[in-house]
Amino acid sequence: MVKGNMLYEGKAKIVYETDNPDELLVYFKDDATAGNGAKKGIIDGKGVINNKISAYFFKQLKARGIKSHFVDTIGPREMVVKRLDMIKLEIIVRNVVAGSLVKRLGLPEATPLTSPIIEYDYKSDELGDPMLNRWHIMALKLATIDEMNQIEHLSLSINAVLRELLKAKNVDLIDFKLEFGRDKDGTILLADEISPDNCRFWDADTHEKLDKDRFRQDLGGVEEAYQEMLNRLTL
Ligand code: 5GP
């Protein structure tokens, strides 16, 4: 595997071409941002941990028949993935009220939802990732109705798998963000990462936050929380 030209640098990851035109290399950085880049910092060791946690979840999902872009881990911060035509949407799945939903619905944090909620954000830094519904998605031709049906079905399946895996580690999955893309054949695959950067993980007994909210809300113990999640999942 030869690391080629840099294709794209995001807030938490850098994507490189490789000598295989169908595969890319993702490098996980320690950089952290919140509030659409308004707050910036470094979480020491985050890239290494997120690379490991994401690989763990992608492998567990694959074992349960849910395909992702994950190919292999080739370094502490480096993952090889399938090159996809990315869909410019963030798919947010919620099980418990937290984050932006607190303000939007006027419900207290930690209120359980009787069934999961799926939301869509338009992936656009310039616009601040505005929320969309299926009508916007159709009108903007971001994805077809059939693709959206597949994405919702996959997102709910992923939610069920992750909740079950995490429950065994005494962690509640509060909410998370997913991204999807199309492979060469047009098959919808899970992409991006699954880590404390894009999921809310709470200890099931104490409700201690074990995710990026510790950075967003200046709660301290940020590195320790990421390490704790890796330990619970893999030790
Ligand atoms: P909220 O809308 O409450 O801020 O976020 C809901 C969930 O989606 C949280 O788990 C949060 O980490 C994730 N999420 C939403 N937007 C983004 C984003 O732009 N980047 C990342 N990494 N996660 C996001």
Short mmCIF file of C-alpha atoms and ligand atoms in Angstrom, two decimals:
data_model
loop_
_atom_site.label_atom_id
_atom_site.label_comp_id
_atom_site.label_asym_id
_atom_site.label_seq_id
_atom_site.Cartn_x
_atom_site.Cartn_y
_atom_site.Cartn_z
CA MET A 1 0.00 0.00 0.00
CA VAL A 2 1.62 3.24 -1.18
CA LYS A 3 0.41 6.55 0.29
CA GLY A 4 -0.33 8.92 -2.59
CA ASN A 5 -1.52 12.50 -2.93
CA MET A 6 -3.56 14.15 -0.21
CA LEU A 7 -7.17 14.32 -1.44
CA TYR A 8 -8.82 16.19 1.39
CA GLU A 9 -8.08 17.45 4.89
CA GLY A 10 -11.05 17.57 7.25
CA LYS A 11 -11.34 18.70 10.85
CA ALA A 12 -10.37 15.32 12.32
CA LYS A 13 -9.04 13.28 9.41
CA ILE A 14 -6.86 13.50 6.31
CA VAL A 15 -7.69 11.40 3.25
CA TYR A 16 -4.95 10.27 0.81
CA GLU A 17 -5.05 8.45 -2.48
CA THR A 18 -3.27 5.08 -2.66
CA ASP A 19 -1.75 2.99 -5.46
CA ASN A 20 -5.14 1.24 -5.68
CA PRO A 21 -7.65 3.54 -7.45
CA ASP A 22 -10.53 1.90 -5.54
CA GLU A 23 -9.04 2.49 -2.08
CA LEU A 24 -8.12 5.49 0.03
CA LEU A 25 -6.06 5.93 3.18
CA VAL A 26 -7.63 7.75 6.14
CA TYR A 27 -5.29 9.35 8.71
CA PHE A 28 -6.92 10.11 12.10
CA LYS A 29 -5.71 13.39 13.66
CA ASP A 30 -5.73 14.52 17.30
CA ASP A 31 -7.33 17.85 16.30
CA ALA A 32 -10.74 18.51 17.81
CA THR A 33 -13.30 21.15 16.90
CA ALA A 34 -16.72 22.02 18.23
CA GLY A 35 -19.48 24.43 17.25
CA ASN A 36 -18.66 24.06 13.52
CA GLY A 37 -15.01 25.03 14.09
CA ALA A 38 -15.68 27.86 16.59
CA LYS A 39 -13.75 25.97 19.29
CA LYS A 40 -10.47 24.28 18.41
CA GLY A 41 -8.11 22.08 20.42
CA ILE A 42 -6.05 18.92 20.57
CA ILE A 43 -7.11 15.72 22.29
CA ASP A 44 -3.83 13.83 22.82
CA GLY A 45 -3.97 10.32 21.39
CA LYS A 46 -7.50 10.76 19.98
CA GLY A 47 -6.48 9.78 16.44
CA VAL A 48 -5.02 6.47 17.58
CA ILE A 49 -8.05 5.69 19.74
CA ASN A 50 -10.65 6.68 17.12
CA ASN A 51 -8.86 4.58 14.49
CA LYS A 52 -9.06 1.55 16.83
CA ILE A 53 -12.64 2.13 18.00
CA SER A 54 -13.89 2.69 14.44
CA ALA A 55 -12.16 -0.48 13.19
CA TYR A 56 -13.70 -2.39 16.11
CA PHE A 57 -17.23 -1.21 15.28
CA PHE A 58 -16.83 -1.69 11.49
CA LYS A 59 -15.66 -5.30 12.08
CA GLN A 60 -18.51 -6.02 14.49
CA LEU A 61 -21.03 -4.61 11.99
CA LYS A 62 -19.52 -6.66 9.14
CA ALA A 63 -19.87 -9.82 11.26
CA ARG A 64 -23.60 -8.98 11.47
CA GLY A 65 -23.98 -8.40 7.72
CA ILE A 66 -23.68 -4.59 7.67
CA LYS A 67 -21.15 -3.46 5.07
CA SER A 68 -18.90 -0.42 5.46
CA HIS A 69 -16.01 1.23 3.64
CA PHE A 70 -13.52 -0.35 6.10
CA VAL A 71 -10.81 -2.47 4.46
CA ASP A 72 -7.95 -2.71 6.97
CA THR A 73 -5.99 -0.97 9.69
CA ILE A 74 -2.43 -0.36 8.48
CA GLY A 75 -0.97 1.90 11.16
CA PRO A 76 -1.78 3.41 14.55
CA ARG A 77 -3.62 6.30 12.88
CA GLU A 78 -4.16 4.84 9.43
CA MET A 79 -7.10 2.94 7.98
CA VAL A 80 -7.57 1.78 4.38
CA VAL A 81 -11.11 2.29 3.10
CA LYS A 82 -13.03 1.80 -0.14
CA ARG A 83 -13.29 4.90 -2.30
CA LEU A 84 -16.94 5.96 -2.32
CA ASP A 85 -19.06 8.62 -3.93
CA MET A 86 -20.04 10.30 -0.65
CA ILE A 87 -23.62 11.41 0.02
CA LYS A 88 -23.51 14.95 1.43
CA LEU A 89 -25.64 14.13 4.45
CA GLU A 90 -25.06 13.53 8.15
CA ILE A 91 -27.52 10.94 9.43
CA ILE A 92 -28.20 11.47 13.13
CA VAL A 93 -29.85 8.72 15.16
CA ARG A 94 -31.10 9.47 18.67
CA ASN A 95 -32.23 7.18 21.50
CA VAL A 96 -32.16 9.67 24.38
CA VAL A 97 -32.59 13.47 24.45
CA ALA A 98 -29.23 15.28 24.46
CA GLY A 99 -27.31 18.01 22.64
CA SER A 100 -29.22 20.11 20.13
CA LEU A 101 -32.48 18.21 20.78
CA VAL A 102 -32.68 19.63 24.33
CA LYS A 103 -33.19 23.17 22.99
CA ARG A 104 -35.20 22.16 19.93
CA LEU A 105 -37.83 20.14 21.82
CA GLY A 106 -37.57 21.78 25.24
CA LEU A 107 -37.11 18.40 26.90
CA PRO A 108 -34.59 17.76 29.70
CA GLU A 109 -31.31 16.05 28.85
CA ALA A 110 -31.46 12.28 29.46
CA THR A 111 -35.18 11.93 28.63
CA PRO A 112 -35.50 8.50 26.94
CA LEU A 113 -37.22 8.47 23.54
CA THR A 114 -39.91 5.83 23.06
CA SER A 115 -38.55 5.08 19.58
CA PRO A 116 -35.38 6.25 17.80
CA ILE A 117 -35.38 9.56 15.92
CA ILE A 118 -33.54 9.96 12.60
CA GLU A 119 -32.51 13.44 11.46
CA TYR A 120 -30.56 14.69 8.44
CA ASP A 121 -28.02 17.51 8.31
CA TYR A 122 -26.66 18.89 5.02
CA LYS A 123 -22.87 18.42 5.08
CA SER A 124 -21.80 22.00 4.48
CA ASP A 125 -19.28 23.82 6.69
CA GLU A 126 -20.16 27.16 5.01
CA LEU A 127 -23.82 26.76 5.96
CA GLY A 128 -23.15 25.23 9.39
CA ASP A 129 -24.66 21.81 8.57
CA PRO A 130 -28.35 22.87 8.43
CA MET A 131 -31.05 20.30 9.15
CA LEU A 132 -32.87 18.92 6.11
CA ASN A 133 -35.84 16.64 5.55
CA ARG A 134 -36.47 14.16 2.74
CA TRP A 135 -38.10 16.87 0.57
CA HIS A 136 -34.91 18.96 0.62
CA ILE A 137 -32.87 15.82 -0.10
CA MET A 138 -35.02 14.95 -3.14
CA ALA A 139 -35.12 18.54 -4.46
CA LEU A 140 -31.35 18.93 -4.11
CA LYS A 141 -30.85 15.44 -5.63
CA LEU A 142 -28.54 14.48 -2.76
CA ALA A 143 -29.95 10.93 -2.79
CA THR A 144 -32.89 9.05 -4.30
CA ILE A 145 -35.95 7.85 -2.35
CA ASP A 146 -34.72 4.28 -2.69
CA GLU A 147 -31.29 5.28 -1.34
CA MET A 148 -32.90 7.14 1.59
CA ASN A 149 -34.99 4.06 2.41
CA GLN A 150 -31.82 1.96 2.44
CA ILE A 151 -29.97 4.55 4.53
CA GLU A 152 -32.76 4.68 7.14
CA HIS A 153 -32.98 0.89 7.30
CA LEU A 154 -29.18 0.59 7.66
CA SER A 155 -29.05 3.36 10.27
CA LEU A 156 -31.67 1.65 12.45
CA SER A 157 -29.88 -1.70 12.09
CA ILE A 158 -26.56 -0.07 13.03
CA ASN A 159 -28.27 1.54 16.03
CA ALA A 160 -29.55 -1.85 17.20
CA VAL A 161 -26.12 -3.51 16.83
CA LEU A 162 -24.22 -0.69 18.54
CA ARG A 163 -26.72 -0.47 21.42
CA GLU A 164 -26.41 -4.19 22.06
CA LEU A 165 -22.58 -4.17 21.89
CA LEU A 166 -22.38 -1.14 24.18
CA LYS A 167 -24.93 -2.45 26.66
CA ALA A 168 -22.59 -5.37 27.33
CA LYS A 169 -19.92 -2.78 28.26
CA ASN A 170 -22.32 -0.88 30.55
CA VAL A 171 -22.53 2.05 28.11
CA ASP A 172 -25.73 3.68 26.83
CA LEU A 173 -25.74 4.88 23.20
CA ILE A 174 -27.45 8.27 23.46
CA ASP A 175 -27.09 9.41 19.84
CA PHE A 176 -24.63 9.33 16.92
CA LYS A 177 -23.92 10.63 13.44
CA LEU A 178 -23.32 8.44 10.38
CA GLU A 179 -22.25 9.10 6.81
CA PHE A 180 -22.85 6.91 3.77
CA GLY A 181 -21.52 6.66 0.22
CA ARG A 182 -22.01 4.68 -3.01
CA ASP A 183 -19.45 2.16 -4.22
CA LYS A 184 -18.64 1.50 -7.90
CA ASP A 185 -21.81 -0.60 -8.26
CA GLY A 186 -24.02 1.99 -6.57
CA THR A 187 -24.32 -0.05 -3.35
CA ILE A 188 -24.83 2.11 -0.26
CA LEU A 189 -22.04 1.57 2.29
CA LEU A 190 -21.44 3.02 5.75
CA ALA A 191 -18.45 5.39 5.71
CA ASP A 192 -16.63 7.94 7.90
CA GLU A 193 -15.98 6.75 11.49
CA ILE A 194 -17.79 5.53 14.60
CA SER A 195 -16.01 6.96 17.63
CA PRO A 196 -16.44 9.22 20.68
CA ASP A 197 -16.09 12.14 18.21
CA ASN A 198 -19.46 11.44 16.58
CA CYS A 199 -21.34 9.41 19.20
CA ARG A 200 -22.64 10.21 22.67
CA PHE A 201 -21.66 7.41 25.06
CA TRP A 202 -22.80 7.55 28.71
CA ASP A 203 -21.92 5.16 31.49
CA ALA A 204 -25.18 3.25 32.01
CA ASP A 205 -25.15 3.62 35.81
CA THR A 206 -23.64 7.05 36.47
CA HIS A 207 -24.48 8.81 33.14
CA GLU A 208 -20.83 9.95 33.07
CA LYS A 209 -20.09 11.29 29.58
CA LEU A 210 -17.47 9.20 27.73
CA ASP A 211 -17.31 11.18 24.48
CA LYS A 212 -16.51 14.49 22.82
CA ASP A 213 -19.06 16.36 24.96
CA ARG A 214 -16.28 16.45 27.59
CA PHE A 215 -14.34 18.67 25.14
CA ARG A 216 -17.39 20.58 23.87
CA GLN A 217 -18.57 21.39 27.41
CA ASP A 218 -15.12 21.82 29.06
CA LEU A 219 -15.80 18.99 31.49
CA GLY A 220 -12.13 17.88 31.77
CA GLY A 221 -10.93 14.29 31.60
CA VAL A 222 -11.26 14.27 27.81
CA GLU A 223 -8.33 11.94 26.98
CA GLU A 224 -9.30 9.65 29.87
CA ALA A 225 -12.86 9.30 28.53
CA TYR A 226 -11.66 8.30 25.04
CA GLN A 227 -9.22 5.78 26.59
CA GLU A 228 -11.99 4.43 28.85
CA MET A 229 -14.23 3.79 25.83
CA LEU A 230 -11.42 1.97 24.01
CA ASN A 231 -10.69 -0.13 27.11
CA ARG A 232 -14.33 -1.05 27.65
CA LEU A 233 -14.76 -2.09 24.02
CA THR A 234 -11.54 -3.97 23.43
CA LEU A 235 -10.00 -5.18 26.72
P1 5GP B 1 -26.36 17.24 18.17
O1 5GP B 1 -27.31 17.57 17.04
O2 5GP B 1 -27.10 16.92 19.44
O3 5GP B 1 -25.31 18.30 18.35
O4 5GP B 1 -25.55 15.93 17.75
C1 5GP B 1 -26.18 14.66 17.68
C2 5GP B 1 -25.12 13.57 17.53
O5 5GP B 1 -24.52 13.63 16.24
C3 5GP B 1 -23.97 13.65 18.52
O6 5GP B 1 -23.58 12.33 18.88
C4 5GP B 1 -22.84 14.32 17.76
O7 5GP B 1 -21.58 13.84 18.19
C5 5GP B 1 -23.14 13.90 16.32
N1 5GP B 1 -22.87 14.98 15.37
C6 5GP B 1 -23.75 15.88 14.88
N2 5GP B 1 -23.15 16.73 14.00
C7 5GP B 1 -21.86 16.34 13.93
C8 5GP B 1 -20.72 16.81 13.18
O8 5GP B 1 -20.79 17.76 12.38
N3 5GP B 1 -19.54 16.17 13.41
C9 5GP B 1 -19.43 15.10 14.27
N4 5GP B 1 -18.22 14.52 14.45
N5 5GP B 1 -20.49 14.63 14.97
C10 5GP B 1 -21.68 15.24 14.81
#
